[in-house]
Amino acid sequence: MIAFVLALLLSTPALAVDAPASPVLSVSTVEPRGFGYFVGDLLTREVHVDVAKSYILEAASQPKPGRLSYWLDLRSVDVSERWASGATRYRLKLVYQTLYVPLSPAERHLPAFELRFKDGDDVAVAKVPAFKFVMAPLREVIPEVPAEGPEGYLRPDVKPQALSTRRDRVLFGVGLGLTGLALIFLAYDRAWWPFRARPNRPFARASRRLRSLARFKNADAYREGLLDLHRAFDAAAGRRVLAEDVAGFLESHAVFRAYEREIGRFFAASRQAFFANDVSGAEKAMPLSAMAALGAELSAAERRAL
């Protein structure tokens, strides 16, 4: 008998050494305070579980948001995980709400639950204990009855106060007037309607037309552009201006002298297009885009001369 007991004692450490370690390495909780709760209050509880790295939390074992009992509701469950030191740490944040009004201070318990972790066919279980806390009742405070009766509990509505908007209206009117004046000056400067018909801004009208025609890449648009710029020269001079008249035109309109070279290029391209019937050659000599650029420069010079 003594020999049997000795053999049993000697074999016990060996059995303990051979027992496999649990894949659930640790279970800890961060609890809310244990007292001072009323109906509708929220309690936030955190659960930290460290498991072997190969084990994964089984979603079906997580607490599900919803009504747990007549007095307790699980509002939300937030699960996160991270890896550290060869293990996986799962963090569960559970938010509970109380739905009970006790008649006197009473103990309540957030329920215990189990979390299951799987590694293939192997299952490990982590047990989360219950949490005890104290709920307090709501005590009604009854005020004195007012002299005018129960109606005295109701406070009269605050009468709406009329706010003056005169300053805002004045500022709005001033801003609107300044905007209108700015638009009028801009329309006058750019020869927009109703100032478009001013006879002393022919190059402004031609410049607008040339910008529109520059989008088209055909012979008709090119001829139209030549004619528009010719009409502008004629209107500015008060007579028909041909290539031979350019020098005299620049003598009487010195504001355009800086563009003498480009003006000569324009009249040469016009002669090639209309008299030699060589539109393609004229376009190579002075493309429609270059003609539009000349129109814009002449319009700007015309505007500066006013």
PDB file of C-alpha atoms in Angstrom:
ATOM      1  CA  MET A   1       0.000   0.000   0.000  1.00  0.00           C
ATOM      2  CA  ILE A   2       2.828   2.416   0.900  1.00  0.00           C
ATOM      3  CA  ALA A   3       4.600   1.561  -2.344  1.00  0.00           C
ATOM      4  CA  PHE A   4       1.401   2.350  -4.309  1.00  0.00           C
ATOM      5  CA  VAL A   5       1.015   5.760  -2.630  1.00  0.00           C
ATOM      6  CA  LEU A   6       4.652   6.626  -3.283  1.00  0.00           C
ATOM      7  CA  ALA A   7       4.296   5.647  -6.920  1.00  0.00           C
ATOM      8  CA  LEU A   8       1.161   7.815  -7.206  1.00  0.00           C
ATOM      9  CA  LEU A   9       2.894  10.844  -5.663  1.00  0.00           C
ATOM     10  CA  LEU A  10       5.899  10.455  -7.927  1.00  0.00           C
ATOM     11  CA  SER A  11       3.722  10.203 -11.042  1.00  0.00           C
ATOM     12  CA  THR A  12       1.591  13.309 -10.255  1.00  0.00           C
ATOM     13  CA  PRO A  13       4.197  15.964 -11.327  1.00  0.00           C
ATOM     14  CA  ALA A  14       4.760  14.136 -14.564  1.00  0.00           C
ATOM     15  CA  LEU A  15       1.027  14.212 -15.289  1.00  0.00           C
ATOM     16  CA  ALA A  16       0.923  17.931 -14.472  1.00  0.00           C
ATOM     17  CA  VAL A  17       3.783  18.639 -16.848  1.00  0.00           C
ATOM     18  CA  ASP A  18       2.184  16.643 -19.634  1.00  0.00           C
ATOM     19  CA  ALA A  19      -1.215  18.479 -19.309  1.00  0.00           C
ATOM     20  CA  PRO A  20      -1.705  20.826 -22.322  1.00  0.00           C
ATOM     21  CA  ALA A  21      -1.787  24.591 -21.635  1.00  0.00           C
ATOM     22  CA  SER A  22      -5.133  26.334 -22.180  1.00  0.00           C
ATOM     23  CA  PRO A  23      -5.292  28.444 -25.352  1.00  0.00           C
ATOM     24  CA  VAL A  24      -7.174  31.084 -23.303  1.00  0.00           C
ATOM     25  CA  LEU A  25      -4.226  32.925 -21.785  1.00  0.00           C
ATOM     26  CA  SER A  26      -6.098  35.528 -19.728  1.00  0.00           C
ATOM     27  CA  VAL A  27      -9.526  37.085 -19.144  1.00  0.00           C
ATOM     28  CA  SER A  28      -9.851  40.543 -17.593  1.00  0.00           C
ATOM     29  CA  THR A  29     -12.584  43.148 -17.327  1.00  0.00           C
ATOM     30  CA  VAL A  30     -12.770  46.915 -16.927  1.00  0.00           C
ATOM     31  CA  GLU A  31     -15.933  47.538 -14.933  1.00  0.00           C
ATOM     32  CA  PRO A  32     -18.006  50.699 -14.431  1.00  0.00           C
ATOM     33  CA  ARG A  33     -18.653  52.050 -10.938  1.00  0.00           C
ATOM     34  CA  GLY A  34     -20.787  49.782  -8.763  1.00  0.00           C
ATOM     35  CA  PHE A  35     -23.403  52.261  -7.470  1.00  0.00           C
ATOM     36  CA  GLY A  36     -25.406  55.405  -8.213  1.00  0.00           C
ATOM     37  CA  TYR A  37     -27.455  54.244 -11.202  1.00  0.00           C
ATOM     38  CA  PHE A  38     -30.984  55.336 -12.093  1.00  0.00           C
ATOM     39  CA  VAL A  39     -33.434  54.283 -14.769  1.00  0.00           C
ATOM     40  CA  GLY A  40     -32.100  54.993 -18.275  1.00  0.00           C
ATOM     41  CA  ASP A  41     -28.434  55.192 -17.227  1.00  0.00           C
ATOM     42  CA  LEU A  42     -25.749  53.566 -19.382  1.00  0.00           C
ATOM     43  CA  LEU A  43     -23.122  51.139 -18.080  1.00  0.00           C
ATOM     44  CA  THR A  44     -20.034  50.493 -20.204  1.00  0.00           C
ATOM     45  CA  ARG A  45     -18.125  47.301 -19.630  1.00  0.00           C
ATOM     46  CA  GLU A  46     -14.903  46.190 -21.348  1.00  0.00           C
ATOM     47  CA  VAL A  47     -13.738  42.584 -21.621  1.00  0.00           C
ATOM     48  CA  HIS A  48     -10.152  41.725 -22.634  1.00  0.00           C
ATOM     49  CA  VAL A  49      -9.350  38.142 -23.629  1.00  0.00           C
ATOM     50  CA  ASP A  50      -5.882  36.939 -24.680  1.00  0.00           C
ATOM     51  CA  VAL A  51      -5.846  33.694 -26.677  1.00  0.00           C
ATOM     52  CA  ALA A  52      -3.272  31.719 -28.608  1.00  0.00           C
ATOM     53  CA  LYS A  53      -2.622  33.328 -31.972  1.00  0.00           C
ATOM     54  CA  SER A  54      -4.208  30.543 -34.020  1.00  0.00           C
ATOM     55  CA  TYR A  55      -7.589  30.792 -32.239  1.00  0.00           C
ATOM     56  CA  ILE A  56     -10.373  32.954 -33.683  1.00  0.00           C
ATOM     57  CA  LEU A  57     -13.383  34.337 -31.845  1.00  0.00           C
ATOM     58  CA  GLU A  58     -16.605  32.611 -32.882  1.00  0.00           C
ATOM     59  CA  ALA A  59     -19.061  35.342 -33.868  1.00  0.00           C
ATOM     60  CA  ALA A  60     -22.070  33.339 -32.704  1.00  0.00           C
ATOM     61  CA  SER A  61     -20.780  33.362 -29.129  1.00  0.00           C
ATOM     62  CA  GLN A  62     -20.657  37.156 -28.890  1.00  0.00           C
ATOM     63  CA  PRO A  63     -23.456  38.859 -26.914  1.00  0.00           C
ATOM     64  CA  LYS A  64     -26.125  40.214 -29.236  1.00  0.00           C
ATOM     65  CA  PRO A  65     -27.569  43.725 -28.778  1.00  0.00           C
ATOM     66  CA  GLY A  66     -31.180  43.733 -27.652  1.00  0.00           C
ATOM     67  CA  ARG A  67     -33.444  43.245 -24.642  1.00  0.00           C
ATOM     68  CA  LEU A  68     -31.819  40.942 -22.068  1.00  0.00           C
ATOM     69  CA  SER A  69     -34.555  41.142 -19.443  1.00  0.00           C
ATOM     70  CA  TYR A  70     -37.440  43.348 -18.365  1.00  0.00           C
ATOM     71  CA  TRP A  71     -35.003  45.737 -16.693  1.00  0.00           C
ATOM     72  CA  LEU A  72     -31.865  45.567 -18.877  1.00  0.00           C
ATOM     73  CA  ASP A  73     -31.041  46.294 -22.514  1.00  0.00           C
ATOM     74  CA  LEU A  74     -27.737  45.657 -24.308  1.00  0.00           C
ATOM     75  CA  ARG A  75     -27.379  48.740 -26.514  1.00  0.00           C
ATOM     76  CA  SER A  76     -24.208  47.962 -28.466  1.00  0.00           C
ATOM     77  CA  VAL A  77     -21.275  45.555 -28.748  1.00  0.00           C
ATOM     78  CA  ASP A  78     -17.985  46.689 -30.279  1.00  0.00           C
ATOM     79  CA  VAL A  79     -15.331  44.019 -30.965  1.00  0.00           C
ATOM     80  CA  SER A  80     -11.715  44.722 -31.903  1.00  0.00           C
ATOM     81  CA  GLU A  81      -8.561  42.639 -31.982  1.00  0.00           C
ATOM     82  CA  ARG A  82      -4.813  43.130 -32.118  1.00  0.00           C
ATOM     83  CA  TRP A  83      -1.745  40.928 -32.079  1.00  0.00           C
ATOM     84  CA  ALA A  84       1.007  41.167 -29.476  1.00  0.00           C
ATOM     85  CA  SER A  85       3.682  38.825 -28.083  1.00  0.00           C
ATOM     86  CA  GLY A  86       2.534  35.785 -30.018  1.00  0.00           C
ATOM     87  CA  ALA A  87      -1.084  36.109 -28.845  1.00  0.00           C
ATOM     88  CA  THR A  88      -4.312  37.700 -30.022  1.00  0.00           C
ATOM     89  CA  ARG A  89      -6.038  40.152 -27.698  1.00  0.00           C
ATOM     90  CA  TYR A  90      -9.785  40.561 -28.204  1.00  0.00           C
ATOM     91  CA  ARG A  91     -11.465  43.643 -26.767  1.00  0.00           C
ATOM     92  CA  LEU A  92     -15.234  43.724 -26.337  1.00  0.00           C
ATOM     93  CA  LYS A  93     -16.916  46.992 -25.385  1.00  0.00           C
ATOM     94  CA  LEU A  94     -20.480  46.407 -24.164  1.00  0.00           C
ATOM     95  CA  VAL A  95     -22.910  49.236 -23.412  1.00  0.00           C
ATOM     96  CA  TYR A  96     -25.934  48.358 -21.242  1.00  0.00           C
ATOM     97  CA  GLN A  97     -28.948  50.512 -20.352  1.00  0.00           C
ATOM     98  CA  THR A  98     -31.139  50.113 -17.299  1.00  0.00           C
ATOM     99  CA  LEU A  99     -34.925  50.052 -17.752  1.00  0.00           C
ATOM    100  CA  TYR A 100     -36.050  49.582 -14.158  1.00  0.00           C
ATOM    101  CA  VAL A 101     -37.145  51.880 -11.348  1.00  0.00           C
ATOM    102  CA  PRO A 102     -36.642  50.145  -7.986  1.00  0.00           C
ATOM    103  CA  LEU A 103     -38.691  51.205  -4.973  1.00  0.00           C
ATOM    104  CA  SER A 104     -35.540  51.208  -2.861  1.00  0.00           C
ATOM    105  CA  PRO A 105     -31.816  50.746  -3.555  1.00  0.00           C
ATOM    106  CA  ALA A 106     -31.376  47.264  -5.037  1.00  0.00           C
ATOM    107  CA  GLU A 107     -28.581  45.091  -6.358  1.00  0.00           C
ATOM    108  CA  ARG A 108     -28.592  44.151 -10.011  1.00  0.00           C
ATOM    109  CA  HIS A 109     -26.208  42.037 -12.084  1.00  0.00           C
ATOM    110  CA  LEU A 110     -24.899  42.394 -15.595  1.00  0.00           C
ATOM    111  CA  PRO A 111     -25.112  38.788 -16.827  1.00  0.00           C
ATOM    112  CA  ALA A 112     -22.158  36.450 -17.161  1.00  0.00           C
ATOM    113  CA  PHE A 113     -21.460  34.938 -20.577  1.00  0.00           C
ATOM    114  CA  GLU A 114     -19.018  32.682 -22.397  1.00  0.00           C
ATOM    115  CA  LEU A 115     -16.899  33.393 -25.460  1.00  0.00           C
ATOM    116  CA  ARG A 116     -15.844  30.535 -27.719  1.00  0.00           C
ATOM    117  CA  PHE A 117     -12.633  30.502 -29.747  1.00  0.00           C
ATOM    118  CA  LYS A 118     -11.913  27.995 -32.518  1.00  0.00           C
ATOM    119  CA  ASP A 119      -8.797  26.639 -34.162  1.00  0.00           C
ATOM    120  CA  GLY A 120     -10.059  24.131 -36.679  1.00  0.00           C
ATOM    121  CA  ASP A 121     -11.975  21.539 -34.655  1.00  0.00           C
ATOM    122  CA  ASP A 122     -10.491  22.679 -31.334  1.00  0.00           C
ATOM    123  CA  VAL A 123     -12.710  24.927 -29.201  1.00  0.00           C
ATOM    124  CA  ALA A 124     -11.608  27.006 -26.206  1.00  0.00           C
ATOM    125  CA  VAL A 125     -14.023  28.777 -23.853  1.00  0.00           C
ATOM    126  CA  ALA A 126     -13.433  32.028 -21.948  1.00  0.00           C
ATOM    127  CA  LYS A 127     -15.869  32.672 -19.086  1.00  0.00           C
ATOM    128  CA  VAL A 128     -16.748  36.291 -18.308  1.00  0.00           C
ATOM    129  CA  PRO A 129     -18.201  36.695 -14.794  1.00  0.00           C
ATOM    130  CA  ALA A 130     -21.289  38.708 -13.882  1.00  0.00           C
ATOM    131  CA  PHE A 131     -20.972  42.258 -12.549  1.00  0.00           C
ATOM    132  CA  LYS A 132     -22.904  43.461  -9.503  1.00  0.00           C
ATOM    133  CA  PHE A 133     -24.045  47.075  -9.088  1.00  0.00           C
ATOM    134  CA  VAL A 134     -26.622  49.040  -7.105  1.00  0.00           C
ATOM    135  CA  MET A 135     -29.593  50.925  -8.566  1.00  0.00           C
ATOM    136  CA  ALA A 136     -31.313  53.764  -6.727  1.00  0.00           C
ATOM    137  CA  PRO A 137     -34.979  54.790  -6.913  1.00  0.00           C
ATOM    138  CA  LEU A 138     -36.289  58.052  -8.271  1.00  0.00           C
ATOM    139  CA  ARG A 139     -37.796  60.178  -5.520  1.00  0.00           C
ATOM    140  CA  GLU A 140     -40.532  62.579  -6.530  1.00  0.00           C
ATOM    141  CA  VAL A 141     -40.113  66.144  -5.331  1.00  0.00           C
ATOM    142  CA  ILE A 142     -43.542  67.712  -4.757  1.00  0.00           C
ATOM    143  CA  PRO A 143     -43.472  71.521  -4.758  1.00  0.00           C
ATOM    144  CA  GLU A 144     -45.898  73.715  -2.893  1.00  0.00           C
ATOM    145  CA  VAL A 145     -49.187  74.376  -4.643  1.00  0.00           C
ATOM    146  CA  PRO A 146     -49.153  77.931  -6.069  1.00  0.00           C
ATOM    147  CA  ALA A 147     -51.738  80.425  -4.899  1.00  0.00           C
ATOM    148  CA  GLU A 148     -53.372  80.488  -8.324  1.00  0.00           C
ATOM    149  CA  GLY A 149     -53.860  76.726  -8.298  1.00  0.00           C
ATOM    150  CA  PRO A 150     -52.394  74.009 -10.573  1.00  0.00           C
ATOM    151  CA  GLU A 151     -52.228  76.495 -13.440  1.00  0.00           C
ATOM    152  CA  GLY A 152     -49.411  78.178 -11.539  1.00  0.00           C
ATOM    153  CA  TYR A 153     -47.087  75.280 -12.358  1.00  0.00           C
ATOM    154  CA  LEU A 154     -47.112  76.410 -15.989  1.00  0.00           C
ATOM    155  CA  ARG A 155     -44.938  79.343 -16.882  1.00  0.00           C
ATOM    156  CA  PRO A 156     -46.306  81.739 -19.505  1.00  0.00           C
ATOM    157  CA  ASP A 157     -44.856  81.662 -22.993  1.00  0.00           C
ATOM    158  CA  VAL A 158     -42.113  84.161 -23.665  1.00  0.00           C
ATOM    159  CA  LYS A 159     -43.414  86.841 -25.981  1.00  0.00           C
ATOM    160  CA  PRO A 160     -41.470  87.027 -29.237  1.00  0.00           C
ATOM    161  CA  GLN A 161     -39.278  90.083 -29.506  1.00  0.00           C
ATOM    162  CA  ALA A 162     -39.335  92.053 -32.749  1.00  0.00           C
ATOM    163  CA  LEU A 163     -35.811  92.405 -34.088  1.00  0.00           C
ATOM    164  CA  SER A 164     -34.919  95.350 -36.286  1.00  0.00           C
ATOM    165  CA  THR A 165     -33.659  94.424 -39.752  1.00  0.00           C
ATOM    166  CA  ARG A 166     -33.080  98.014 -40.858  1.00  0.00           C
ATOM    167  CA  ARG A 167     -29.280  97.744 -40.769  1.00  0.00           C
ATOM    168  CA  ASP A 168     -29.344  94.542 -42.820  1.00  0.00           C
ATOM    169  CA  ARG A 169     -31.725  96.098 -45.353  1.00  0.00           C
ATOM    170  CA  VAL A 170     -29.513  99.178 -45.691  1.00  0.00           C
ATOM    171  CA  LEU A 171     -26.372  97.076 -46.185  1.00  0.00           C
ATOM    172  CA  PHE A 172     -28.174  94.881 -48.703  1.00  0.00           C
ATOM    173  CA  GLY A 173     -29.350  97.951 -50.640  1.00  0.00           C
ATOM    174  CA  VAL A 174     -25.870  99.496 -50.648  1.00  0.00           C
ATOM    175  CA  GLY A 175     -24.305  96.241 -51.806  1.00  0.00           C
ATOM    176  CA  LEU A 176     -26.933  95.810 -54.503  1.00  0.00           C
ATOM    177  CA  GLY A 177     -26.401  99.363 -55.727  1.00  0.00           C
ATOM    178  CA  LEU A 178     -22.612  98.993 -55.851  1.00  0.00           C
ATOM    179  CA  THR A 179     -22.953  95.718 -57.721  1.00  0.00           C
ATOM    180  CA  GLY A 180     -25.267  97.362 -60.245  1.00  0.00           C
ATOM    181  CA  LEU A 181     -22.849 100.251 -60.783  1.00  0.00           C
ATOM    182  CA  ALA A 182     -19.950  97.854 -61.232  1.00  0.00           C
ATOM    183  CA  LEU A 183     -21.920  95.918 -63.845  1.00  0.00           C
ATOM    184  CA  ILE A 184     -22.812  99.136 -65.676  1.00  0.00           C
ATOM    185  CA  PHE A 185     -19.166 100.248 -65.799  1.00  0.00           C
ATOM    186  CA  LEU A 186     -18.082  96.786 -66.916  1.00  0.00           C
ATOM    187  CA  ALA A 187     -20.736  96.706 -69.655  1.00  0.00           C
ATOM    188  CA  TYR A 188     -19.627 100.140 -70.837  1.00  0.00           C
ATOM    189  CA  ASP A 189     -15.954  99.142 -70.797  1.00  0.00           C
ATOM    190  CA  ARG A 190     -16.591  95.890 -72.682  1.00  0.00           C
ATOM    191  CA  ALA A 191     -19.204  97.403 -75.009  1.00  0.00           C
ATOM    192  CA  TRP A 192     -21.880  94.984 -73.845  1.00  0.00           C
ATOM    193  CA  TRP A 193     -25.587  95.674 -74.305  1.00  0.00           C
ATOM    194  CA  PRO A 194     -26.921  98.413 -74.126  1.00  0.00           C
ATOM    195  CA  PHE A 195     -23.573 100.026 -74.979  1.00  0.00           C
ATOM    196  CA  ARG A 196     -22.821  97.573 -77.777  1.00  0.00           C
ATOM    197  CA  ALA A 197     -24.031  99.957 -80.484  1.00  0.00           C
ATOM    198  CA  ARG A 198     -21.504 102.679 -79.682  1.00  0.00           C
ATOM    199  CA  PRO A 199     -19.989 103.733 -83.052  1.00  0.00           C
ATOM    200  CA  ASN A 200     -16.583 104.494 -81.554  1.00  0.00           C
ATOM    201  CA  ARG A 201     -15.877 100.877 -80.514  1.00  0.00           C
ATOM    202  CA  PRO A 202     -15.824  98.949 -83.824  1.00  0.00           C
ATOM    203  CA  PHE A 203     -12.815  96.853 -82.863  1.00  0.00           C
ATOM    204  CA  ALA A 204     -14.616  95.671 -79.701  1.00  0.00           C
ATOM    205  CA  ARG A 205     -17.461  94.305 -81.848  1.00  0.00           C
ATOM    206  CA  ALA A 206     -15.002  92.743 -84.281  1.00  0.00           C
ATOM    207  CA  SER A 207     -13.062  91.146 -81.412  1.00  0.00           C
ATOM    208  CA  ARG A 208     -16.199  89.479 -80.074  1.00  0.00           C
ATOM    209  CA  ARG A 209     -17.067  88.151 -83.529  1.00  0.00           C
ATOM    210  CA  LEU A 210     -13.543  86.856 -84.104  1.00  0.00           C
ATOM    211  CA  ARG A 211     -13.551  85.014 -80.776  1.00  0.00           C
ATOM    212  CA  SER A 212     -16.770  83.277 -81.838  1.00  0.00           C
ATOM    213  CA  LEU A 213     -15.491  82.440 -85.330  1.00  0.00           C
ATOM    214  CA  ALA A 214     -12.168  81.095 -83.996  1.00  0.00           C
ATOM    215  CA  ARG A 215     -13.999  77.947 -82.873  1.00  0.00           C
ATOM    216  CA  PHE A 216     -14.692  76.995 -86.488  1.00  0.00           C
ATOM    217  CA  LYS A 217     -12.031  75.561 -88.763  1.00  0.00           C
ATOM    218  CA  ASN A 218     -13.377  76.239 -92.252  1.00  0.00           C
ATOM    219  CA  ALA A 219     -12.923  78.672 -95.120  1.00  0.00           C
ATOM    220  CA  ASP A 220     -16.281  80.407 -94.618  1.00  0.00           C
ATOM    221  CA  ALA A 221     -15.466  81.287 -91.018  1.00  0.00           C
ATOM    222  CA  TYR A 222     -12.066  82.608 -92.108  1.00  0.00           C
ATOM    223  CA  ARG A 223     -13.630  84.866 -94.763  1.00  0.00           C
ATOM    224  CA  GLU A 224     -16.182  86.118 -92.212  1.00  0.00           C
ATOM    225  CA  GLY A 225     -13.368  86.979 -89.831  1.00  0.00           C
ATOM    226  CA  LEU A 226     -11.523  88.934 -92.517  1.00  0.00           C
ATOM    227  CA  LEU A 227     -14.678  90.883 -93.379  1.00  0.00           C
ATOM    228  CA  ASP A 228     -15.436  91.666 -89.716  1.00  0.00           C
ATOM    229  CA  LEU A 229     -11.977  93.112 -89.141  1.00  0.00           C
ATOM    230  CA  HIS A 230     -12.158  95.048 -92.435  1.00  0.00           C
ATOM    231  CA  ARG A 231     -15.464  96.595 -91.314  1.00  0.00           C
ATOM    232  CA  ALA A 232     -13.830  97.615 -88.026  1.00  0.00           C
ATOM    233  CA  PHE A 233     -11.019  99.422 -89.875  1.00  0.00           C
ATOM    234  CA  ASP A 234     -13.567 101.112 -92.143  1.00  0.00           C
ATOM    235  CA  ALA A 235     -15.729 102.229 -89.197  1.00  0.00           C
ATOM    236  CA  ALA A 236     -12.724 103.528 -87.255  1.00  0.00           C
ATOM    237  CA  ALA A 237     -11.472 105.499 -90.261  1.00  0.00           C
ATOM    238  CA  GLY A 238     -14.893 106.670 -91.403  1.00  0.00           C
ATOM    239  CA  ARG A 239     -14.137 105.381 -94.927  1.00  0.00           C
ATOM    240  CA  ARG A 240     -13.010 102.271 -96.772  1.00  0.00           C
ATOM    241  CA  VAL A 241      -9.450 101.254 -95.777  1.00  0.00           C
ATOM    242  CA  LEU A 242      -7.373  99.178 -98.221  1.00  0.00           C
ATOM    243  CA  ALA A 243      -3.813  97.902 -97.885  1.00  0.00           C
ATOM    244  CA  GLU A 244      -2.490 101.071 -99.520  1.00  0.00           C
ATOM    245  CA  ASP A 245      -4.300 103.195 -96.929  1.00  0.00           C
ATOM    246  CA  VAL A 246      -2.768 101.575 -93.837  1.00  0.00           C
ATOM    247  CA  ALA A 247       0.017 104.148 -93.482  1.00  0.00           C
ATOM    248  CA  GLY A 248      -2.451 107.037 -93.590  1.00  0.00           C
ATOM    249  CA  PHE A 249      -4.778 105.237 -91.171  1.00  0.00           C
ATOM    250  CA  LEU A 250      -1.963 104.835 -88.650  1.00  0.00           C
ATOM    251  CA  GLU A 251      -1.003 108.499 -89.046  1.00  0.00           C
ATOM    252  CA  SER A 252      -4.486 109.586 -88.020  1.00  0.00           C
ATOM    253  CA  HIS A 253      -4.933 106.825 -85.433  1.00  0.00           C
ATOM    254  CA  ALA A 254      -1.563 106.703 -83.685  1.00  0.00           C
ATOM    255  CA  VAL A 255      -2.964 104.512 -80.888  1.00  0.00           C
ATOM    256  CA  PHE A 256      -2.772 101.536 -83.279  1.00  0.00           C
ATOM    257  CA  ARG A 257       0.779 102.205 -84.508  1.00  0.00           C
ATOM    258  CA  ALA A 258       2.278  99.606 -82.153  1.00  0.00           C
ATOM    259  CA  TYR A 259       0.463  96.908 -84.150  1.00  0.00           C
ATOM    260  CA  GLU A 260       1.577  98.088 -87.592  1.00  0.00           C
ATOM    261  CA  ARG A 261       3.346  94.837 -88.422  1.00  0.00           C
ATOM    262  CA  GLU A 262       0.352  92.648 -87.543  1.00  0.00           C
ATOM    263  CA  ILE A 263      -2.032  95.004 -89.372  1.00  0.00           C
ATOM    264  CA  GLY A 264       0.114  94.716 -92.501  1.00  0.00           C
ATOM    265  CA  ARG A 265       0.094  90.937 -92.097  1.00  0.00           C
ATOM    266  CA  PHE A 266      -3.708  91.018 -91.903  1.00  0.00           C
ATOM    267  CA  PHE A 267      -4.129  93.052 -95.092  1.00  0.00           C
ATOM    268  CA  ALA A 268      -1.679  90.775 -96.923  1.00  0.00           C
ATOM    269  CA  ALA A 269      -3.655  87.686 -95.868  1.00  0.00           C
ATOM    270  CA  SER A 270      -6.907  89.394 -96.904  1.00  0.00           C
ATOM    271  CA  ARG A 271      -5.532  90.198-100.369  1.00  0.00           C
ATOM    272  CA  GLN A 272      -4.393  86.591-100.791  1.00  0.00           C
ATOM    273  CA  ALA A 273      -7.784  85.224 -99.732  1.00  0.00           C
ATOM    274  CA  PHE A 274     -10.052  87.545-101.743  1.00  0.00           C
ATOM    275  CA  PHE A 275      -7.994  88.595-104.767  1.00  0.00           C
ATOM    276  CA  ALA A 276      -5.856  85.468-105.262  1.00  0.00           C
ATOM    277  CA  ASN A 277      -8.698  83.181-104.076  1.00  0.00           C
ATOM    278  CA  ASP A 278      -6.174  81.293-101.926  1.00  0.00           C
ATOM    279  CA  VAL A 279      -7.863  80.897 -98.557  1.00  0.00           C
ATOM    280  CA  SER A 280      -5.613  78.054 -97.410  1.00  0.00           C
ATOM    281  CA  GLY A 281      -2.507  80.113 -98.172  1.00  0.00           C
ATOM    282  CA  ALA A 282      -3.981  83.094 -96.346  1.00  0.00           C
ATOM    283  CA  GLU A 283      -4.727  80.915 -93.308  1.00  0.00           C
ATOM    284  CA  LYS A 284      -1.110  79.793 -93.239  1.00  0.00           C
ATOM    285  CA  ALA A 285       0.044  83.398 -93.456  1.00  0.00           C
ATOM    286  CA  MET A 286      -2.317  84.521 -90.670  1.00  0.00           C
ATOM    287  CA  PRO A 287      -4.488  81.900 -88.936  1.00  0.00           C
ATOM    288  CA  LEU A 288      -7.895  82.853 -87.587  1.00  0.00           C
ATOM    289  CA  SER A 289      -6.546  82.584 -84.025  1.00  0.00           C
ATOM    290  CA  ALA A 290      -3.862  85.188 -84.824  1.00  0.00           C
ATOM    291  CA  MET A 291      -6.539  87.396 -86.361  1.00  0.00           C
ATOM    292  CA  ALA A 292      -8.621  87.073 -83.166  1.00  0.00           C
ATOM    293  CA  ALA A 293      -5.556  88.004 -81.091  1.00  0.00           C
ATOM    294  CA  LEU A 294      -5.016  91.100 -83.264  1.00  0.00           C
ATOM    295  CA  GLY A 295      -8.682  92.037 -82.833  1.00  0.00           C
ATOM    296  CA  ALA A 296      -8.336  91.782 -79.035  1.00  0.00           C
ATOM    297  CA  GLU A 297      -5.204  93.974 -79.050  1.00  0.00           C
ATOM    298  CA  LEU A 298      -6.841  96.607 -81.269  1.00  0.00           C
ATOM    299  CA  SER A 299      -9.945  96.549 -79.038  1.00  0.00           C
ATOM    300  CA  ALA A 300      -7.799  97.126 -75.941  1.00  0.00           C
ATOM    301  CA  ALA A 301      -5.962 100.001 -77.642  1.00  0.00           C
ATOM    302  CA  GLU A 302      -9.291 101.451 -78.748  1.00  0.00           C
ATOM    303  CA  ARG A 303     -10.553 101.270 -75.151  1.00  0.00           C
ATOM    304  CA  ARG A 304      -7.447 103.008 -73.808  1.00  0.00           C
ATOM    305  CA  ALA A 305      -7.870 105.832 -76.293  1.00  0.00           C
ATOM    306  CA  LEU A 306     -11.321 106.748 -74.973  1.00  0.00           C
TER     307      LEU A 306
END
